[in-house]
mmCIF file of C-alpha atoms in Angstrom:
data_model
loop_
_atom_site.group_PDB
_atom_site.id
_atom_site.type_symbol
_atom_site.label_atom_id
_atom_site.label_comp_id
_atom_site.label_asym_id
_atom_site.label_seq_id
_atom_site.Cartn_x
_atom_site.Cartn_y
_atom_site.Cartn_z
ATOM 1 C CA UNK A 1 102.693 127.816 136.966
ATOM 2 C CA UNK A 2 105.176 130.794 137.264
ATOM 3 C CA UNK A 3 105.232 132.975 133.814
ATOM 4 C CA UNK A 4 105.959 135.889 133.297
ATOM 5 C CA UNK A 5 103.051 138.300 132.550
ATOM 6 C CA UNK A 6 103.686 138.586 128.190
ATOM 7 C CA UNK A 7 103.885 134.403 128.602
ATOM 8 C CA UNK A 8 100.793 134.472 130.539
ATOM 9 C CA UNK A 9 99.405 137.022 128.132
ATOM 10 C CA UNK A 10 100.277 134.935 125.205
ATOM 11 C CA UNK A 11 99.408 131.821 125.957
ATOM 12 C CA UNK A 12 95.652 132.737 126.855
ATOM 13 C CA UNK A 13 95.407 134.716 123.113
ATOM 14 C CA UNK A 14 96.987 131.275 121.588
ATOM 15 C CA UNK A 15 94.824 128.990 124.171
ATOM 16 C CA UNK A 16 97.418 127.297 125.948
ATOM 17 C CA UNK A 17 97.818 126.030 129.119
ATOM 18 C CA UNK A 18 100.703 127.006 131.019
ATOM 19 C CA UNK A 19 101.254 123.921 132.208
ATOM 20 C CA UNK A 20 101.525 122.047 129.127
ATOM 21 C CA UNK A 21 104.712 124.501 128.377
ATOM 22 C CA UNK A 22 108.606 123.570 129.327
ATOM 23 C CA UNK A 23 109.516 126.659 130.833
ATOM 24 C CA UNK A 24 113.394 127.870 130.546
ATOM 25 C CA UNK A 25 113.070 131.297 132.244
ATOM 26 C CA UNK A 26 115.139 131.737 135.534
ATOM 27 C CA UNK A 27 113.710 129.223 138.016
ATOM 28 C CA UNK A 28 111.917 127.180 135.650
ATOM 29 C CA UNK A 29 109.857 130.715 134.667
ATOM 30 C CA UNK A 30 107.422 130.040 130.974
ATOM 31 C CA UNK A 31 108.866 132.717 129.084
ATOM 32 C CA UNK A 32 106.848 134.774 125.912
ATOM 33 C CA UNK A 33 109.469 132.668 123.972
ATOM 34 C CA UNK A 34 108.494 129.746 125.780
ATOM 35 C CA UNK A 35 104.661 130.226 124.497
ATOM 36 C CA UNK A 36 106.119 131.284 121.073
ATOM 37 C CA UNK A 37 107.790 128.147 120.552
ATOM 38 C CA UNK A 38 104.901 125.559 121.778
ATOM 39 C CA UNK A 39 102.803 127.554 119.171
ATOM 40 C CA UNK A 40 105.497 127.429 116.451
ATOM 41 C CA UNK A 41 106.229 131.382 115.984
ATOM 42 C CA UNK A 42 109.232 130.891 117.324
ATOM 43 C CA UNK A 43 111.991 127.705 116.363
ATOM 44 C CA UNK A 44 114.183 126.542 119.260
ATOM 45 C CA UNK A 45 117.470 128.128 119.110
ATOM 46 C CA UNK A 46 120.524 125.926 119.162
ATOM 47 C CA UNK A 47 122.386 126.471 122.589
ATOM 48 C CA UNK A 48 126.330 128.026 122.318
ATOM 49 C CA UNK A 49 128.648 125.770 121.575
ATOM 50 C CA UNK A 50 130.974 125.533 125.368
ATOM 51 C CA UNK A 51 134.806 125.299 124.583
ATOM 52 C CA UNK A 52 136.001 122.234 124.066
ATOM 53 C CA UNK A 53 132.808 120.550 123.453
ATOM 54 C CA UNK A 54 132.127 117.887 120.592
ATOM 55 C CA UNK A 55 131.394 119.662 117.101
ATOM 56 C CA UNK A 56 127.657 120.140 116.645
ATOM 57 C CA UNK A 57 126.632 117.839 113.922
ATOM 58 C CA UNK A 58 124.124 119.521 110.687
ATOM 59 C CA UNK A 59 121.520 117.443 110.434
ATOM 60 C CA UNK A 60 119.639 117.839 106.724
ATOM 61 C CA UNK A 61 116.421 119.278 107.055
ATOM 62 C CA UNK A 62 113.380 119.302 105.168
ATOM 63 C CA UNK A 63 111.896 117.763 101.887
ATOM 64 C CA UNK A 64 114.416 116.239 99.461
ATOM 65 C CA UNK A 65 113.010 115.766 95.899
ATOM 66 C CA UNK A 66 113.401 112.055 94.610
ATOM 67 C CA UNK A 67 115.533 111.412 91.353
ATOM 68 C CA UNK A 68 114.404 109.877 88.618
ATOM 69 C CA UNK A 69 116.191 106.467 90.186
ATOM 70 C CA UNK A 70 114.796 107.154 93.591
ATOM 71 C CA UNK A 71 111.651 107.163 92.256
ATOM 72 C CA UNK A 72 111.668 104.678 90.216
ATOM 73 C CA UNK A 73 112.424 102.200 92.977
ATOM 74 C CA UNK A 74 109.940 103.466 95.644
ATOM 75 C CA UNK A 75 107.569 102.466 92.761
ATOM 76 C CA UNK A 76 108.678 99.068 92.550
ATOM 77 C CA UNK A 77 108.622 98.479 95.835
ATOM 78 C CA UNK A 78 104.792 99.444 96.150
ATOM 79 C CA UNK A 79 104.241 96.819 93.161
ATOM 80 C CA UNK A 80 105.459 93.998 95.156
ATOM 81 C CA UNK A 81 103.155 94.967 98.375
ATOM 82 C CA UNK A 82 99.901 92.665 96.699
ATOM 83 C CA UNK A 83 102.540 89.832 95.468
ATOM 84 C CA UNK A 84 101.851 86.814 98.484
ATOM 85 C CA UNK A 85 105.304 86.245 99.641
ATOM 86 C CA UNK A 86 107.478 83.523 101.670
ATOM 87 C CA UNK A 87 110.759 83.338 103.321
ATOM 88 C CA UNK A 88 112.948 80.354 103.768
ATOM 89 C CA UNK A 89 116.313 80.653 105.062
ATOM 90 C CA UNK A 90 118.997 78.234 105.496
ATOM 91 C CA UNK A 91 122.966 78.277 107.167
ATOM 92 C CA UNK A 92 125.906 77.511 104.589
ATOM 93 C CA UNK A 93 129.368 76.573 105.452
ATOM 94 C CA UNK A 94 131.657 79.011 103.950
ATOM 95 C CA UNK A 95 135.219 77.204 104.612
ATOM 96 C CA UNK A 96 135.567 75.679 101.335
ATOM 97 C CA UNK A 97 133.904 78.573 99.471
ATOM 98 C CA UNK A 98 136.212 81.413 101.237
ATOM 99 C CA UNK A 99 139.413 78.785 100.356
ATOM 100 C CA UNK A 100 138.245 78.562 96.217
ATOM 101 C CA UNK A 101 138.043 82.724 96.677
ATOM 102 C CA UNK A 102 141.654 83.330 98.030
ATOM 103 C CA UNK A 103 142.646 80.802 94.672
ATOM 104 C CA UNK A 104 140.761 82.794 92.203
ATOM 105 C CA UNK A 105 140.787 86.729 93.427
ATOM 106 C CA UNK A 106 144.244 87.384 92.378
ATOM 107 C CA UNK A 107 142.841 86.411 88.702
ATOM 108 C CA UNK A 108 140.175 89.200 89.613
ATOM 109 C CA UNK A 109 137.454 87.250 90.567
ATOM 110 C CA UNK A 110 135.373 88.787 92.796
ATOM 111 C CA UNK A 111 132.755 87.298 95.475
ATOM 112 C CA UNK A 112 129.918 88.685 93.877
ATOM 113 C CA UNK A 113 130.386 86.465 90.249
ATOM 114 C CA UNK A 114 130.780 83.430 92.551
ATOM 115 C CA UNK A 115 127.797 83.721 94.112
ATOM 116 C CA UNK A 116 126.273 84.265 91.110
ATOM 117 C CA UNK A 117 127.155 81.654 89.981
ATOM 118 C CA UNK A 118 126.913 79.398 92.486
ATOM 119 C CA UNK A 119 122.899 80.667 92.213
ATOM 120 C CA UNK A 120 122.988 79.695 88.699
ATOM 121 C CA UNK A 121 124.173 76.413 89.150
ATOM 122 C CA UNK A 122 121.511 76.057 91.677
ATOM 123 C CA UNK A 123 118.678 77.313 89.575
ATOM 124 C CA UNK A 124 119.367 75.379 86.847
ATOM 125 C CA UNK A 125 118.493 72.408 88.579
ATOM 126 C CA UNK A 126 115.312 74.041 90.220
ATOM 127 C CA UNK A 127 113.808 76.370 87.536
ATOM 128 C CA UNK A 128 110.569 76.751 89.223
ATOM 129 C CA UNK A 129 113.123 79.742 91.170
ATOM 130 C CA UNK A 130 113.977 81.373 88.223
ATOM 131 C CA UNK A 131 110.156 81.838 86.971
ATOM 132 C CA UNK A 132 107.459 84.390 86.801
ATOM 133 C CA UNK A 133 103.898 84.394 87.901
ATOM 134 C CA UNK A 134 101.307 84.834 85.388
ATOM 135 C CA UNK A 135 97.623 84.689 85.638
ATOM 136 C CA UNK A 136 97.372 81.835 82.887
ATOM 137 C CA UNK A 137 100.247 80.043 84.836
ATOM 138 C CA UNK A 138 103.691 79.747 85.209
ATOM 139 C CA UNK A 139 106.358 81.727 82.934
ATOM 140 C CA UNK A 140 109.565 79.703 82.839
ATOM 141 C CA UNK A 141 112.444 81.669 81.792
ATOM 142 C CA UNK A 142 114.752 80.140 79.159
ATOM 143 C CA UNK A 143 117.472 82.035 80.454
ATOM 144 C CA UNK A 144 119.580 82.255 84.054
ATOM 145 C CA UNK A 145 120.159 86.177 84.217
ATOM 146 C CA UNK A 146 121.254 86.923 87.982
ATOM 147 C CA UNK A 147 120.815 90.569 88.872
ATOM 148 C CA UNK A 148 122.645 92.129 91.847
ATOM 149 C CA UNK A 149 121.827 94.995 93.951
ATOM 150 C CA UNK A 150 124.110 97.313 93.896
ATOM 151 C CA UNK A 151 123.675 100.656 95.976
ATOM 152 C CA UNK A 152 125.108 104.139 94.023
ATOM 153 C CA UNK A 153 125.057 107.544 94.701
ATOM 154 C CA UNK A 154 121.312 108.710 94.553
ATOM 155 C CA UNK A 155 119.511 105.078 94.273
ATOM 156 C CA UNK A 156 119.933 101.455 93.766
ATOM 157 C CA UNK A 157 120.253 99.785 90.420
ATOM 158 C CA UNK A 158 120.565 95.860 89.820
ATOM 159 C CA UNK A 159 123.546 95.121 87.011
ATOM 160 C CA UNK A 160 122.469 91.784 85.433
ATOM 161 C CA UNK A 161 125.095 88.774 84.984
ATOM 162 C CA UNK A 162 123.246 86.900 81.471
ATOM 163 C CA UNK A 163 123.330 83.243 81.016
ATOM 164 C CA UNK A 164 125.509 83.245 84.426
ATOM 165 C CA UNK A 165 125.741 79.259 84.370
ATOM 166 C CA UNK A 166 126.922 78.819 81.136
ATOM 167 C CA UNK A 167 129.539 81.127 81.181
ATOM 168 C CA UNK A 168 132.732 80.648 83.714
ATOM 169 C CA UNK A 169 133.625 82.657 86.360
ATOM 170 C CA UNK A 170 136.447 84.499 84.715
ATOM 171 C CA UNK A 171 134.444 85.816 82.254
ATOM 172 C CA UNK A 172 131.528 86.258 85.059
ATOM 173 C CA UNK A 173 133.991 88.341 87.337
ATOM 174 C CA UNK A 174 135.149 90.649 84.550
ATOM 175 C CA UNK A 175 131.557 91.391 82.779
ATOM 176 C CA UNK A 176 131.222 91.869 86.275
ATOM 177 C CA UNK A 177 133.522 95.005 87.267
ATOM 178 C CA UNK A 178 132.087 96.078 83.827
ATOM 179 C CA UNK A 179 128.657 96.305 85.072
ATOM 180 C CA UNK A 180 129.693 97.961 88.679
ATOM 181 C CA UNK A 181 131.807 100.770 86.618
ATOM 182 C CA UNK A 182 129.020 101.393 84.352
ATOM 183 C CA UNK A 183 126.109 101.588 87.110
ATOM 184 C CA UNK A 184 128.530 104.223 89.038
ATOM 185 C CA UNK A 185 128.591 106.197 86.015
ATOM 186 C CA UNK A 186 125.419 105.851 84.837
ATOM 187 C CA UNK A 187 126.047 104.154 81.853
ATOM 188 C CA UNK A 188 124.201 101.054 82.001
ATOM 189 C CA UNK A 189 122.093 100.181 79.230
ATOM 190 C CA UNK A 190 118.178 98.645 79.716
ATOM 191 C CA UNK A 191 119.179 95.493 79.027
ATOM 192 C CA UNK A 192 122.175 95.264 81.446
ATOM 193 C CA UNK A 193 119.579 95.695 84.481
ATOM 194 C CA UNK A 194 116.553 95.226 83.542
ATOM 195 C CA UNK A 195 117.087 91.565 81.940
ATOM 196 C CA UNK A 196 117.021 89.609 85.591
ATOM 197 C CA UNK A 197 114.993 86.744 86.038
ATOM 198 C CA UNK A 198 116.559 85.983 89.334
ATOM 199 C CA UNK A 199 117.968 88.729 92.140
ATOM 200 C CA UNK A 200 120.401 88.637 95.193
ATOM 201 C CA UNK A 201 120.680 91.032 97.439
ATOM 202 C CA UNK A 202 124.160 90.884 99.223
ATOM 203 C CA UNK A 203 124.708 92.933 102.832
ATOM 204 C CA UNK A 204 127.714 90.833 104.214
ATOM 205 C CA UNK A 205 129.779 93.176 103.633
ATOM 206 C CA UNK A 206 128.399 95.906 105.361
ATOM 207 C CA UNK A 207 128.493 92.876 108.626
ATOM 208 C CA UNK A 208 125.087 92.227 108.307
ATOM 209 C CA UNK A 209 124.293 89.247 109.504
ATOM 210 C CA UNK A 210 120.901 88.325 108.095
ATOM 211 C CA UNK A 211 118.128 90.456 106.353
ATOM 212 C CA UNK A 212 114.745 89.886 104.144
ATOM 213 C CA UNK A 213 114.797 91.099 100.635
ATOM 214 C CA UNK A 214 111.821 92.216 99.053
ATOM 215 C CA UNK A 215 110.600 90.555 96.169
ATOM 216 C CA UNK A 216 110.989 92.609 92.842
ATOM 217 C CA UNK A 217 108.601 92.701 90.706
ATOM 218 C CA UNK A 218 108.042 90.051 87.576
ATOM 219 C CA UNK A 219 110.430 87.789 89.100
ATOM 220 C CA UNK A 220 110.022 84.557 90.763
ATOM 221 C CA UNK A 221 112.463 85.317 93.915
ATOM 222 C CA UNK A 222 115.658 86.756 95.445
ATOM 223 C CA UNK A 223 118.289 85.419 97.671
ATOM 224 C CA UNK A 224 119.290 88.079 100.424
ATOM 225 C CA UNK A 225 122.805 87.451 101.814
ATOM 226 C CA UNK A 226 124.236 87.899 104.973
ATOM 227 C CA UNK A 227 127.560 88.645 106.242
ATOM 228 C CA UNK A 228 130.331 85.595 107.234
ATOM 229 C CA UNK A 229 130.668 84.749 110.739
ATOM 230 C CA UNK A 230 132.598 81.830 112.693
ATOM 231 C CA UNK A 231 131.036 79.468 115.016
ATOM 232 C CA UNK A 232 131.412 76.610 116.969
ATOM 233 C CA UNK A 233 129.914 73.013 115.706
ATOM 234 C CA UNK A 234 130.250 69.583 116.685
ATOM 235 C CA UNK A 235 133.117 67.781 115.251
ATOM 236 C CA UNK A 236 133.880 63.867 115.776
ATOM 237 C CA UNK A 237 137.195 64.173 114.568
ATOM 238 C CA UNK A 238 138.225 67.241 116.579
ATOM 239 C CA UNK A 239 139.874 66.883 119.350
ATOM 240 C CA UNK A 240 137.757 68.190 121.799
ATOM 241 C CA UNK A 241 134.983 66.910 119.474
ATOM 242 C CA UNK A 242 134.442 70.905 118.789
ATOM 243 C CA UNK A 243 135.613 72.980 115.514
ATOM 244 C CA UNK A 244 135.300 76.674 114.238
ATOM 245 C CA UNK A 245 134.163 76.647 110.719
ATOM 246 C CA UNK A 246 132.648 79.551 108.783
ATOM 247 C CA UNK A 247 129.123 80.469 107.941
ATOM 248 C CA UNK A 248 126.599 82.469 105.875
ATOM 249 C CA UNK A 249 122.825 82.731 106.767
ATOM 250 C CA UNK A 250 121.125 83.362 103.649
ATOM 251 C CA UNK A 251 117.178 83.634 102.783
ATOM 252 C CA UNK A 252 115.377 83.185 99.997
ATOM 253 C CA UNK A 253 112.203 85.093 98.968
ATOM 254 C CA UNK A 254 109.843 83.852 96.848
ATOM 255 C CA UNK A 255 106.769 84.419 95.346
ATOM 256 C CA UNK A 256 104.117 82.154 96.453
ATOM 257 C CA UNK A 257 101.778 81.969 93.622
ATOM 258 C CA UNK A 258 103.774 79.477 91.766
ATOM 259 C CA UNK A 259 106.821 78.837 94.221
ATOM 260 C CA UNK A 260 105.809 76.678 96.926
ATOM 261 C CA UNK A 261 108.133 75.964 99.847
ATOM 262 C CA UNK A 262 109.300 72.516 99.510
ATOM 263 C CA UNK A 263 110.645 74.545 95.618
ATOM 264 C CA UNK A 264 112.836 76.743 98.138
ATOM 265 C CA UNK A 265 113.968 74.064 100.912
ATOM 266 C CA UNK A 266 115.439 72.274 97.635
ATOM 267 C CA UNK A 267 117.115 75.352 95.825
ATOM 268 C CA UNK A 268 118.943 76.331 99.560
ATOM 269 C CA UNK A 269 119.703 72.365 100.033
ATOM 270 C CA UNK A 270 121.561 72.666 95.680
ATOM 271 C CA UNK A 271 122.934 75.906 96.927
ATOM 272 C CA UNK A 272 124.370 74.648 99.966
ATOM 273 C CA UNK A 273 125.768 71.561 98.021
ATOM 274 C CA UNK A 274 128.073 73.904 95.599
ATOM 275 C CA UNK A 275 129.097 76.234 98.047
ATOM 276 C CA UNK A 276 130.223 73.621 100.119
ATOM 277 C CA UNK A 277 131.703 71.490 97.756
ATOM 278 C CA UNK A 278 132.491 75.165 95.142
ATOM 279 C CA UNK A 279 135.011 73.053 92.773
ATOM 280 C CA UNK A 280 131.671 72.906 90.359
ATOM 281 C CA UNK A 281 132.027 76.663 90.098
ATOM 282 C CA UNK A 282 135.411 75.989 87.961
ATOM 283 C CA UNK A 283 133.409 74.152 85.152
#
């Protein structure tokens, strides 16, 4: 291996073979940096920017404290890690539900109070999703409280829509713009994200187009949303017996302990059912 003779020296004081080193000395040559470097004395230097060359990018480096929030949630994911989970996802047609959104935004109704309550509706009709385990059995929770993820500077915090299908979607969208403006301040109170019994987790808009959530704890499940895309499907009155139409993969996790799957295939198949026919989300 060619070195020069303070490399050579070097490397035999650290015990390093020659060979094992990238040299960068003329020729290929293991330099004393060289050996300083593969030992860690040394870091690599950063090579001259040439003229006209793409901006070096700073990359952070190092150990970043968690906040208070950060922490927080890396602790409730490790909760969930013992809870025996499932996954059932399902495909939604979205025509009918984008069409009922153009009607309602310009009253500022916004995606996310639809889908909450669209959830709602669903749950209310399958409860067993909107329960808790407990050792002694099954906690049914009197109330529909939909929590969604939101993402804000530093962490991730879940604003809570309470009693989401009894109250309409007016009133849904503007408690919910409260709840966003208060999270990115952070001036949510306890209650106003901590209440959930029920979670979704919505990517779309990022152009996800399907995730897993993970379950949070104390709550029965959560309903991870992907982003809108158009396909082509069968159609016996199309022309060319083909039509685009709009859809939404969504899954739901669940918590197995009291939430069996045959529970989920019938909360997707309710959910499907309002989102395809969304008038009910009016009421």
């Amino acid at each position: 291996v060619a070195a020069t003779p303070m490399a050579r020296a070097a490397a035999k004081k650290a015990k390093l073979d020659l060979a094992t080193i990238q040299g960068t000395g003329e020729f290929g040559r293991v330099t004393v940096d060289d050996v300083k470097i593969a030992t860690g004395e040394k870091k690599v230097e950063k090579k001259s920017q040439k003229a006209g060359a793409p901006a070096s990018v700073e990359l952070p480096s190092g150990l970043v404290p968690f906040t208070g929030m950060q922490r927080a949630v890396s602790s409730n994911m490790e909760k969930t890690l013992s809870t025996p989970i499932f996954r059932v996802s399902r495909d939604i047609e979205m025509d009918a539900f984008n069409a009922l959104y153009q009607r309602v935004k310009p009253k500022g109704v916004t995606v996310s109070a639809l889908l909450a309550k669209a959830a709602a509706l669903a749950l209310e009709k399958y409860p067993i999703i909107n329960s808790s385990y407990s050792p002694e059995g099954t906690v049914f929770n009197p109330d529909i409280n939909v929590a969604m993820a939101v993402a804000i500077d530093g962490g991730l915090i879940t604003p809570t829509l309470k009693y989401a299908n009894e109250r309409n979607i007016m009133e849904l969208g503007e408690n919910w713009k409260e709840l966003v403006q208060k999270a990115k301040e952070g001036r949510l109170a306890p209650d106003e994200y901590q209440s959930g019994t029920f979670t979704i987790s919505n990517l779309g808009m990022f152009g996800v187009s399907q995730f897993d959530a993970i379950l949070p704890p104390g709550m029965g499940g959560i309903l991870a949303i992907g982003g809108t895309q158009e396909v082509i499907v069968p159609c016996s009155q199309a022309v060319l017996g083909m039509k685009k139409v709009s859809k939404m993969t969504v899954t739901l996790t669940c918590d197995h302990r009291q939430i069996y799957g045959a529970d989920a295939a019938l909360f997707l198949k309710e959910l499907n059912s309002v989102m395809t026919s969304p008038e009910t989300l009016l009421l």
